Amino acid sequence: MSDVAQPATREAAIAAARSYVANGDFAAEMAPRIAIRSESPRADSRDDHLHYLNNEMRPLLERMGFSCQIIENPVERRLPVMYAERIEDPGRPTILIYGHGDVLWGMSGDWKDGRDPWILDEADGRIYGRGTADNKGQHSINLAALRVVLERRGHLGFNTKVLIEMGEETGSLGLAELARNHRDLLRSDCLIASDGPRLAAGAPTLFLGGRGSVGFRLTCEIREGAYHSGNWGGLLVNPGIRLAHAIATITDPTGRIAIPEWTPDRMPPEVRTALKKIALETGPNDPEIDHNWGEPGLAGAEQVYGWCNFEILAFICGRPDAPVNAVPGTANATCQLRYVVGVDPEKVLPALRAHLDVRGFSDVTIEEIKEDFYLATRTNLDNGWVQFALSSMETTLGREASLLPNFGGSLPNDVFAEIIGMPTLWIPHSYPSCSQHAPDEHMLVTVAEEGMQIMTGLFWDLGEAAIRDRQPVATA
């Protein structure tokens, strides 16, 4: 915290927040964080994870008056978690800030212009580096915004807890168990976190949860080995044909899901109303939207945020890289259902089993992919925390923010919404074309500037309301 007296006004704090990005301090603070190769799929990554938590997060938080501790992951030791707290007054509301410091593979050598994924590089309004958008840059903005408020006001006005995990990119292994073991420690009035993209680069967004995900493999194994198609073709069942026909029963030719248990009975009116206000924007490098695909009667945001979709992620039969004249013995497909609140995930695979059996495809086996399982969650749109945050965002930016009931991807939001039990607010500081998980991952400087202003304004407003009312600023 700075020793120099600073103007204690909202306007001064927001101006300082913008300057933090514009003058290069944000990039300078991010550079050593990006340099840490915290790839959570890597088996020997524990030391890198601890380095990120103890050498980057701990000093930052302790300088702001937080007490910090490492909590071991109860399921996977190489994926530790940092918990920190700053309790100013137990009678005031408490927010929980979440982020993840792990990343996927760096993909060195695949980045354009010779960039190194572990060396932060700012060029043409973009800040490049693995983790800039997902998620080091996003939670760093939120923590820096807390610091700005502390420097200007001397206190936050509310209590804050921080949870930084190191396993989100591998399915947040152990996070649910950790939350159950430490529910009282983590209990808060509201989660405020940042992950995923905005609707568009210029569209500040608040979303309240995520779609769920059920991943699974379908296999049709008829026999061992392959047999010459000239000698055996027409005499042997082709597993690729069998599996293709089995998969074709799951949707109609335009992608409409044919298994009733895989979709909700209806889309809640308030969700549909909110989604109708959202116009999807695509960039010059984005694919053209196929408007005749999916659930009939739904368009744009309704289709991707308000409904469910089934995807074939990979389909292998024989050797696509070196095909031969042979009838293969096995075919495999990796599949995924993205689903919304209103679908029971425990019924997804049993319903698929029954669906295939009744159509004569008992020779197709189903294997759940446990790493690709998330629950669908959504905070009520009329929750007081939601309205408070939306109002604060719009006051700061002077324009309307987009309210999403949930975003299209999946997050471990059920840990906070269901296990700990609190409203969940997600304010992303990235955009759809950020190349997360791919070469050339980056954060836009303009989005980082707005993110800093949004979060500083929100934390300022929360403190003022908490000091004034000495109670949660809003309730459901």
Coordinates of C-alpha atoms in Angstrom, one line a residue:
M1 CA 0.0 0.0 0.0
S2 CA 1.3 3.4 -0.8
D3 CA 2.5 5.7 2.0
V4 CA 1.5 8.8 0.0
A5 CA -2.0 10.2 0.8
Q6 CA -4.3 9.7 -2.1
P7 CA -7.7 11.4 -2.9
A8 CA -10.4 9.3 -1.3
T9 CA -13.0 9.6 -4.0
R10 CA -14.6 7.0 -6.3
E11 CA -13.5 9.1 -9.3
A12 CA -9.9 9.2 -8.2
A13 CA -9.8 5.5 -7.6
I14 CA -11.2 4.7 -11.0
A15 CA -8.7 7.0 -12.7
A16 CA -5.9 5.4 -10.8
A17 CA -7.2 2.0 -11.9
R18 CA -7.1 2.9 -15.6
S19 CA -3.6 4.4 -15.2
Y20 CA -2.3 1.2 -13.7
V21 CA -2.9 -0.5 -17.1
A22 CA -2.2 2.5 -19.3
N23 CA 1.2 3.3 -17.8
G24 CA 2.5 -0.3 -18.1
D25 CA 2.4 -1.2 -14.4
F26 CA -0.1 -4.0 -15.0
A27 CA 2.2 -5.6 -17.7
A28 CA 5.2 -5.3 -15.5
E29 CA 3.5 -7.0 -12.6
M30 CA 2.2 -9.7 -14.9
A31 CA 5.5 -10.6 -16.5
P32 CA 6.9 -12.7 -13.7
R33 CA 3.6 -14.5 -13.3
I34 CA 3.4 -15.4 -17.0
A35 CA 7.0 -16.7 -16.7
I36 CA 5.9 -19.4 -14.3
R37 CA 5.2 -22.6 -16.3
S38 CA 2.2 -23.6 -14.2
E39 CA 0.9 -26.2 -16.6
S40 CA -1.5 -28.3 -14.5
P41 CA -1.7 -31.3 -16.9
R42 CA 2.1 -31.8 -16.4
A43 CA 2.8 -34.5 -13.8
D44 CA 5.8 -32.6 -12.3
S45 CA 4.1 -29.2 -12.0
R46 CA 3.7 -29.0 -8.2
D47 CA 6.8 -26.8 -7.7
D48 CA 5.7 -24.4 -10.3
H49 CA 2.3 -24.1 -8.7
L50 CA 3.8 -23.5 -5.3
H51 CA 6.1 -20.9 -6.8
Y52 CA 3.1 -19.0 -8.3
L53 CA 1.2 -19.1 -5.0
N54 CA 4.1 -18.4 -2.6
N55 CA 6.2 -16.0 -4.6
E56 CA 3.5 -14.1 -6.5
M57 CA 0.2 -14.3 -4.7
R58 CA 1.3 -14.4 -1.1
P59 CA 3.5 -11.2 -1.1
L60 CA 0.8 -9.3 -3.0
L61 CA -1.9 -10.4 -0.6
E62 CA 0.1 -10.0 2.6
R63 CA 1.0 -6.4 1.6
M64 CA -2.7 -5.7 1.5
G65 CA -3.2 -7.1 5.0
F66 CA -4.3 -10.6 4.1
S67 CA -3.3 -13.7 6.1
C68 CA -2.4 -16.5 3.7
Q69 CA -2.2 -20.3 3.9
I70 CA -1.6 -23.2 1.5
I71 CA -4.3 -25.8 1.6
E72 CA -3.3 -29.2 0.2
N73 CA -5.5 -30.7 -2.4
P74 CA -7.3 -33.7 -0.9
V75 CA -7.4 -35.5 -4.3
E76 CA -4.3 -34.4 -6.2
R77 CA -1.2 -33.3 -4.2
R78 CA 0.4 -31.5 -7.2
L79 CA -2.5 -29.1 -7.4
P80 CA -2.4 -27.0 -4.1
V81 CA -4.7 -24.1 -3.3
M82 CA -4.0 -20.8 -1.6
Y83 CA -6.6 -19.3 0.8
A84 CA -6.3 -15.8 2.1
E85 CA -8.6 -13.6 4.2
R86 CA -8.8 -10.0 5.3
I87 CA -11.6 -9.6 8.0
E88 CA -12.2 -5.9 8.8
D89 CA -15.5 -6.3 10.6
P90 CA -17.4 -9.6 11.1
G91 CA -20.6 -7.6 11.1
R92 CA -20.1 -6.5 7.5
P93 CA -20.5 -8.6 4.3
T94 CA -17.8 -10.9 3.1
I95 CA -17.0 -11.5 -0.6
L96 CA -15.0 -14.5 -2.0
I97 CA -12.7 -13.8 -4.9
Y98 CA -11.7 -16.9 -6.9
G99 CA -9.1 -17.5 -9.6
H100 CA -6.8 -20.1 -11.0
G101 CA -3.1 -19.8 -11.6
D102 CA -2.7 -22.9 -13.6
V103 CA -2.6 -23.0 -17.4
L104 CA -2.7 -25.5 -20.2
W105 CA 0.4 -26.4 -22.4
G106 CA 2.5 -23.4 -23.5
M107 CA 2.8 -24.7 -27.1
S108 CA 6.3 -23.2 -27.5
G109 CA 7.2 -22.9 -31.2
D110 CA 3.7 -22.4 -32.4
W111 CA 3.3 -18.7 -31.5
K112 CA 3.4 -16.2 -34.3
D113 CA 6.3 -13.7 -34.7
G114 CA 8.6 -15.9 -32.7
R115 CA 6.9 -15.2 -29.4
D116 CA 7.6 -17.3 -26.3
P117 CA 4.5 -18.2 -24.4
W118 CA 6.4 -17.7 -21.1
I119 CA 7.6 -14.2 -21.9
L120 CA 5.0 -11.4 -21.7
D121 CA 5.0 -9.3 -24.9
E122 CA 2.8 -6.2 -25.4
A123 CA 2.2 -5.2 -29.0
D124 CA -0.6 -3.5 -31.0
G125 CA -2.9 -3.2 -28.1
R126 CA -2.5 -6.8 -27.0
I127 CA -0.7 -8.4 -24.0
Y128 CA 0.6 -11.8 -25.1
G129 CA 1.6 -14.7 -22.9
R130 CA 0.2 -18.0 -21.6
G131 CA -2.2 -17.2 -18.9
T132 CA -2.8 -13.5 -19.7
A133 CA -6.5 -14.2 -20.4
D134 CA -7.0 -17.6 -18.7
N135 CA -6.7 -16.8 -15.8
K136 CA -3.6 -15.1 -14.3
G137 CA -4.4 -11.8 -15.9
Q138 CA -8.1 -11.9 -14.9
H139 CA -7.6 -12.5 -11.2
S140 CA -4.6 -10.2 -11.1
I141 CA -6.9 -7.4 -12.2
N142 CA -9.3 -8.1 -9.4
L143 CA -6.6 -8.2 -6.8
A144 CA -5.1 -5.0 -8.2
A145 CA -8.5 -3.3 -8.0
L146 CA -8.7 -4.2 -4.3
R147 CA -5.3 -2.6 -3.8
V148 CA -6.4 0.6 -5.5
V149 CA -9.4 0.9 -3.1
L150 CA -7.1 0.3 -0.1
E151 CA -4.6 2.9 -1.2
R152 CA -7.3 5.5 -1.7
R153 CA -9.6 4.8 1.2
G154 CA -7.3 3.0 3.7
H155 CA -9.8 0.2 4.1
L156 CA -12.1 -1.9 2.0
G157 CA -15.3 -1.5 4.1
F158 CA -16.1 -5.2 3.7
N159 CA -14.4 -8.5 4.4
T160 CA -12.6 -10.4 1.7
K161 CA -11.6 -14.0 1.2
V162 CA -9.4 -15.2 -1.8
L163 CA -9.2 -18.7 -3.2
I164 CA -6.6 -19.4 -5.9
E165 CA -6.5 -23.0 -7.2
M166 CA -4.0 -24.6 -9.5
G167 CA -6.1 -27.3 -11.2
E168 CA -8.9 -25.6 -13.1
E169 CA -7.5 -26.6 -16.5
T170 CA -7.6 -30.3 -15.4
G171 CA -11.2 -30.2 -14.2
S172 CA -10.6 -28.6 -10.8
L173 CA -9.7 -32.0 -9.3
G174 CA -10.2 -32.0 -5.6
L175 CA -11.8 -28.5 -5.4
A176 CA -15.2 -29.9 -4.5
E177 CA -13.8 -32.1 -1.7
L178 CA -11.7 -29.2 -0.4
A179 CA -14.8 -27.0 -0.3
R180 CA -16.7 -29.6 1.6
N181 CA -13.8 -30.0 4.1
H182 CA -13.5 -26.2 4.6
R183 CA -17.0 -25.0 4.0
D184 CA -17.1 -22.8 7.1
L185 CA -13.7 -21.2 6.3
L186 CA -14.9 -20.4 2.7
R187 CA -18.5 -19.3 3.6
S188 CA -19.2 -15.8 2.2
D189 CA -22.1 -13.6 1.2
C190 CA -21.2 -13.6 -2.5
L191 CA -18.6 -14.9 -5.0
I192 CA -17.1 -12.3 -7.3
A193 CA -14.8 -13.8 -9.9
S194 CA -13.5 -13.4 -13.4
D195 CA -13.0 -16.0 -16.1
G196 CA -14.2 -16.8 -19.6
P197 CA -14.8 -14.1 -22.2
R198 CA -17.1 -11.1 -22.5
L199 CA -19.7 -11.3 -25.2
A200 CA -17.5 -9.1 -27.3
A201 CA -14.4 -6.9 -26.8
G202 CA -16.6 -3.8 -26.3
A203 CA -19.4 -5.4 -24.3
P204 CA -18.8 -5.4 -20.5
T205 CA -20.5 -8.6 -19.3
L206 CA -21.9 -10.0 -16.0
F207 CA -22.8 -13.7 -16.1
L208 CA -24.2 -15.7 -13.2
G209 CA -23.1 -19.3 -13.8
G210 CA -22.2 -21.7 -16.5
R211 CA -23.6 -24.6 -18.5
G212 CA -22.8 -28.0 -17.3
S213 CA -20.8 -30.6 -19.2
V214 CA -21.0 -34.4 -19.5
G215 CA -18.2 -36.0 -21.6
F216 CA -18.2 -39.6 -22.8
R217 CA -16.7 -42.0 -25.3
L218 CA -18.7 -44.2 -27.5
T219 CA -17.1 -47.4 -28.8
C220 CA -18.2 -50.0 -31.2
E221 CA -15.8 -52.9 -31.0
I222 CA -16.8 -55.8 -33.2
R223 CA -13.6 -57.8 -33.4
E224 CA -9.8 -57.7 -33.0
G225 CA -7.8 -56.6 -35.9
A226 CA -8.7 -55.6 -39.5
Y227 CA -9.5 -57.7 -42.5
H228 CA -8.9 -57.1 -46.2
S229 CA -11.9 -55.3 -47.6
G230 CA -11.7 -57.1 -50.9
N231 CA -11.8 -60.5 -49.3
W232 CA -14.1 -59.7 -46.4
G233 CA -16.1 -56.6 -47.3
G234 CA -19.8 -57.3 -47.3
L235 CA -19.3 -60.3 -45.0
L236 CA -18.2 -58.4 -41.9
V237 CA -20.0 -55.8 -39.8
N238 CA -18.2 -52.4 -40.2
P239 CA -18.0 -50.8 -36.7
G240 CA -17.6 -47.3 -38.3
I241 CA -20.9 -47.6 -40.0
R242 CA -22.6 -49.0 -36.9
L243 CA -21.2 -46.1 -34.7
A244 CA -22.1 -43.5 -37.3
H245 CA -25.7 -44.7 -37.4
A246 CA -25.9 -44.9 -33.6
I247 CA -24.6 -41.3 -33.2
A248 CA -27.0 -40.1 -35.9
T249 CA -30.0 -41.1 -33.7
I250 CA -28.9 -38.6 -31.0
T251 CA -29.9 -35.5 -33.0
D252 CA -31.8 -34.8 -36.2
P253 CA -29.9 -33.7 -39.3
T254 CA -29.9 -30.1 -38.1
G255 CA -28.5 -30.8 -34.6
R256 CA -31.8 -30.9 -32.6
I257 CA -31.4 -33.2 -29.6
A258 CA -33.6 -36.2 -29.8
I259 CA -33.2 -37.5 -26.2
P260 CA -35.8 -35.8 -23.9
E261 CA -33.7 -36.1 -20.8
W262 CA -31.0 -34.1 -22.4
T263 CA -33.0 -30.8 -22.5
P264 CA -35.0 -28.9 -20.0
D265 CA -38.8 -28.8 -20.2
R266 CA -38.6 -25.1 -21.1
M267 CA -36.5 -22.1 -20.9
P268 CA -37.5 -19.9 -17.9
P269 CA -39.2 -16.7 -19.2
E270 CA -36.8 -14.4 -17.3
V271 CA -33.8 -16.2 -18.9
R272 CA -35.3 -15.9 -22.4
T273 CA -36.1 -12.2 -21.9
A274 CA -32.5 -11.5 -20.8
L275 CA -31.0 -13.4 -23.7
K276 CA -33.2 -11.7 -26.3
K277 CA -31.5 -8.5 -25.4
I278 CA -28.1 -9.9 -26.4
A279 CA -26.9 -9.6 -30.0
L280 CA -24.0 -11.9 -30.7
E281 CA -21.0 -10.2 -32.3
T282 CA -18.4 -12.0 -34.4
G283 CA -15.0 -10.8 -35.3
P284 CA -13.2 -11.0 -38.7
N285 CA -11.5 -14.3 -37.8
D286 CA -14.6 -15.9 -36.3
P287 CA -16.7 -18.5 -38.3
E288 CA -20.0 -17.5 -39.7
I289 CA -22.9 -18.6 -37.4
D290 CA -25.2 -21.4 -38.8
H291 CA -28.6 -20.0 -38.0
N292 CA -30.4 -23.2 -39.0
W293 CA -28.5 -25.4 -36.6
G294 CA -29.7 -26.5 -33.1
E295 CA -33.1 -26.2 -31.4
P296 CA -35.8 -24.7 -33.7
G297 CA -37.2 -21.4 -32.5
L298 CA -34.1 -20.4 -30.7
A299 CA -31.6 -18.0 -32.1
G300 CA -28.2 -16.5 -31.2
A301 CA -27.7 -16.1 -27.5
E302 CA -30.8 -18.2 -26.7
Q303 CA -29.2 -21.2 -28.5
V304 CA -25.7 -21.0 -27.0
Y305 CA -26.5 -19.7 -23.5
G306 CA -30.0 -20.9 -22.8
W307 CA -30.2 -24.4 -24.3
C308 CA -28.2 -27.6 -24.7
N309 CA -26.0 -28.9 -27.4
F310 CA -24.4 -32.3 -28.3
E311 CA -21.0 -32.3 -30.0
I312 CA -18.8 -35.0 -31.5
L313 CA -15.3 -33.9 -30.6
A314 CA -13.4 -36.7 -32.3
F315 CA -14.3 -39.8 -34.4
I316 CA -11.8 -42.4 -35.2
C317 CA -12.2 -45.6 -37.4
G318 CA -9.2 -47.4 -38.8
R319 CA -6.2 -45.2 -39.4
P320 CA -7.2 -41.8 -40.9
D321 CA -3.5 -40.9 -41.2
A322 CA -2.7 -44.1 -43.2
P323 CA -5.9 -45.7 -44.5
V324 CA -5.6 -49.3 -45.9
N325 CA -8.0 -51.6 -47.7
A326 CA -9.3 -53.3 -44.6
V327 CA -12.6 -53.5 -42.6
P328 CA -11.6 -52.2 -39.2
G329 CA -12.5 -53.9 -36.0
T330 CA -13.2 -50.9 -33.8
A331 CA -14.6 -47.3 -34.0
N332 CA -14.5 -44.7 -31.3
A333 CA -16.0 -41.3 -30.8
T334 CA -15.4 -38.7 -28.1
C335 CA -18.6 -36.8 -27.3
Q336 CA -19.9 -34.0 -25.1
L337 CA -23.2 -32.7 -23.9
R338 CA -23.3 -29.0 -22.8
Y339 CA -26.5 -28.6 -20.7
V340 CA -28.3 -25.9 -18.8
V341 CA -30.1 -25.7 -15.4
G342 CA -33.1 -28.0 -15.6
V343 CA -31.3 -31.1 -16.9
D344 CA -30.4 -33.8 -14.4
P345 CA -26.8 -34.8 -15.2
E346 CA -27.2 -38.1 -13.5
K347 CA -29.8 -39.1 -16.1
V348 CA -27.8 -38.1 -19.1
L349 CA -25.8 -41.4 -19.7
P350 CA -28.5 -43.8 -18.5
A351 CA -30.9 -42.0 -20.9
L352 CA -28.4 -42.5 -23.7
R353 CA -28.0 -46.1 -22.9
A354 CA -31.7 -46.7 -23.1
H355 CA -32.0 -44.6 -26.3
L356 CA -29.3 -46.7 -28.1
D357 CA -30.6 -50.1 -26.8
V358 CA -34.2 -49.5 -28.0
R359 CA -32.8 -48.7 -31.4
G360 CA -30.7 -51.9 -31.6
F361 CA -27.3 -50.4 -30.8
S362 CA -26.4 -52.5 -27.8
D363 CA -23.1 -53.2 -29.4
V364 CA -22.1 -49.5 -28.7
T365 CA -20.5 -49.0 -25.3
I366 CA -20.5 -45.8 -23.3
E367 CA -17.7 -44.6 -21.1
E368 CA -17.9 -41.5 -19.0
I369 CA -15.0 -39.0 -19.1
K370 CA -14.8 -37.9 -15.5
E371 CA -12.5 -35.0 -16.3
D372 CA -15.3 -33.5 -18.4
F373 CA -18.1 -33.2 -15.9
Y374 CA -19.5 -30.0 -14.6
L375 CA -22.8 -29.1 -13.0
A376 CA -25.0 -26.4 -14.6
T377 CA -25.5 -23.4 -12.2
R378 CA -27.3 -20.0 -12.4
T379 CA -27.9 -17.4 -9.8
N380 CA -31.4 -15.9 -10.0
L381 CA -31.4 -12.8 -12.2
D382 CA -33.4 -10.8 -9.7
N383 CA -30.9 -11.5 -6.9
G384 CA -30.0 -8.2 -5.1
W385 CA -26.2 -8.8 -5.6
V386 CA -26.8 -9.1 -9.3
Q387 CA -28.6 -5.8 -9.5
F388 CA -26.1 -4.1 -7.3
A389 CA -23.1 -5.2 -9.5
L390 CA -24.9 -4.4 -12.7
S391 CA -25.7 -0.9 -11.5
S392 CA -22.1 -0.3 -10.4
M393 CA -20.7 -1.5 -13.7
E394 CA -22.9 0.8 -15.7
T395 CA -22.2 3.8 -13.4
T396 CA -18.5 3.3 -13.9
L397 CA -18.5 2.9 -17.7
G398 CA -21.5 5.2 -18.5
R399 CA -23.1 2.6 -20.7
E400 CA -25.2 -0.5 -20.4
A401 CA -23.6 -3.8 -19.5
S402 CA -24.7 -7.2 -20.8
L403 CA -26.4 -9.6 -18.3
L404 CA -26.0 -13.2 -19.1
P405 CA -27.9 -15.8 -17.0
N406 CA -24.9 -18.1 -17.6
F407 CA -22.1 -18.4 -20.1
G408 CA -21.8 -21.1 -22.7
G409 CA -18.8 -22.9 -21.2
S410 CA -18.3 -24.6 -17.9
L411 CA -16.7 -23.6 -14.7
P412 CA -16.4 -25.1 -11.2
N413 CA -19.2 -22.7 -10.2
D414 CA -21.2 -25.4 -8.5
V415 CA -18.5 -25.5 -5.8
F416 CA -19.5 -22.0 -4.8
A417 CA -23.2 -22.0 -5.7
E418 CA -24.1 -25.4 -4.4
I419 CA -21.5 -26.8 -1.9
I420 CA -20.7 -23.5 -0.1
G421 CA -24.0 -21.9 -1.0
M422 CA -23.8 -18.2 -2.2
P423 CA -24.8 -16.0 -5.2
T424 CA -22.1 -16.1 -7.9
L425 CA -21.1 -13.1 -10.1
W426 CA -18.6 -13.5 -12.9
I427 CA -17.2 -10.4 -14.6
P428 CA -14.9 -11.5 -17.4
H429 CA -11.9 -9.4 -18.5
S430 CA -11.3 -11.3 -21.7
Y431 CA -13.0 -11.6 -25.1
P432 CA -14.0 -14.4 -27.5
S433 CA -10.9 -14.1 -29.8
C434 CA -8.3 -14.2 -27.0
S435 CA -6.8 -17.5 -28.2
Q436 CA -7.0 -19.1 -24.7
H437 CA -5.7 -22.6 -24.7
A438 CA -4.1 -21.9 -28.1
P439 CA -0.9 -20.2 -29.4
D440 CA -1.0 -16.4 -29.3
E441 CA -3.1 -16.2 -26.1
H442 CA -3.5 -12.5 -25.2
M443 CA -5.5 -9.9 -23.3
L444 CA -6.6 -6.7 -24.9
V445 CA -5.3 -3.5 -23.3
T446 CA -8.6 -1.8 -23.7
V447 CA -10.4 -4.7 -21.9
A448 CA -7.8 -4.7 -19.1
E449 CA -8.3 -1.0 -18.6
E450 CA -12.1 -1.4 -18.4
G451 CA -11.8 -4.4 -16.2
M452 CA -9.7 -2.4 -13.7
Q453 CA -12.2 0.4 -13.7
I454 CA -15.2 -1.9 -13.3
M455 CA -13.7 -3.9 -10.4
T456 CA -12.4 -0.8 -8.6
G457 CA -15.8 0.9 -8.9
L458 CA -17.6 -2.2 -7.7
F459 CA -15.3 -2.7 -4.7
W460 CA -15.6 1.0 -3.9
D461 CA -19.4 0.8 -4.0
L462 CA -19.5 -2.4 -2.0
G463 CA -17.4 -0.8 0.8
E464 CA -19.6 2.3 0.9
A465 CA -22.8 0.3 1.1
A466 CA -21.3 -2.0 3.8
I467 CA -20.0 0.9 5.9
R468 CA -23.4 2.6 5.6
D469 CA -25.7 -0.4 6.2
R470 CA -23.5 -2.8 8.2
Q471 CA -25.3 -5.7 6.5
P472 CA -25.0 -7.6 3.2
V473 CA -25.5 -5.0 0.5
A474 CA -28.2 -7.0 -1.1
T475 CA -30.0 -10.3 -0.6
A476 CA -31.8 -12.8 -2.9

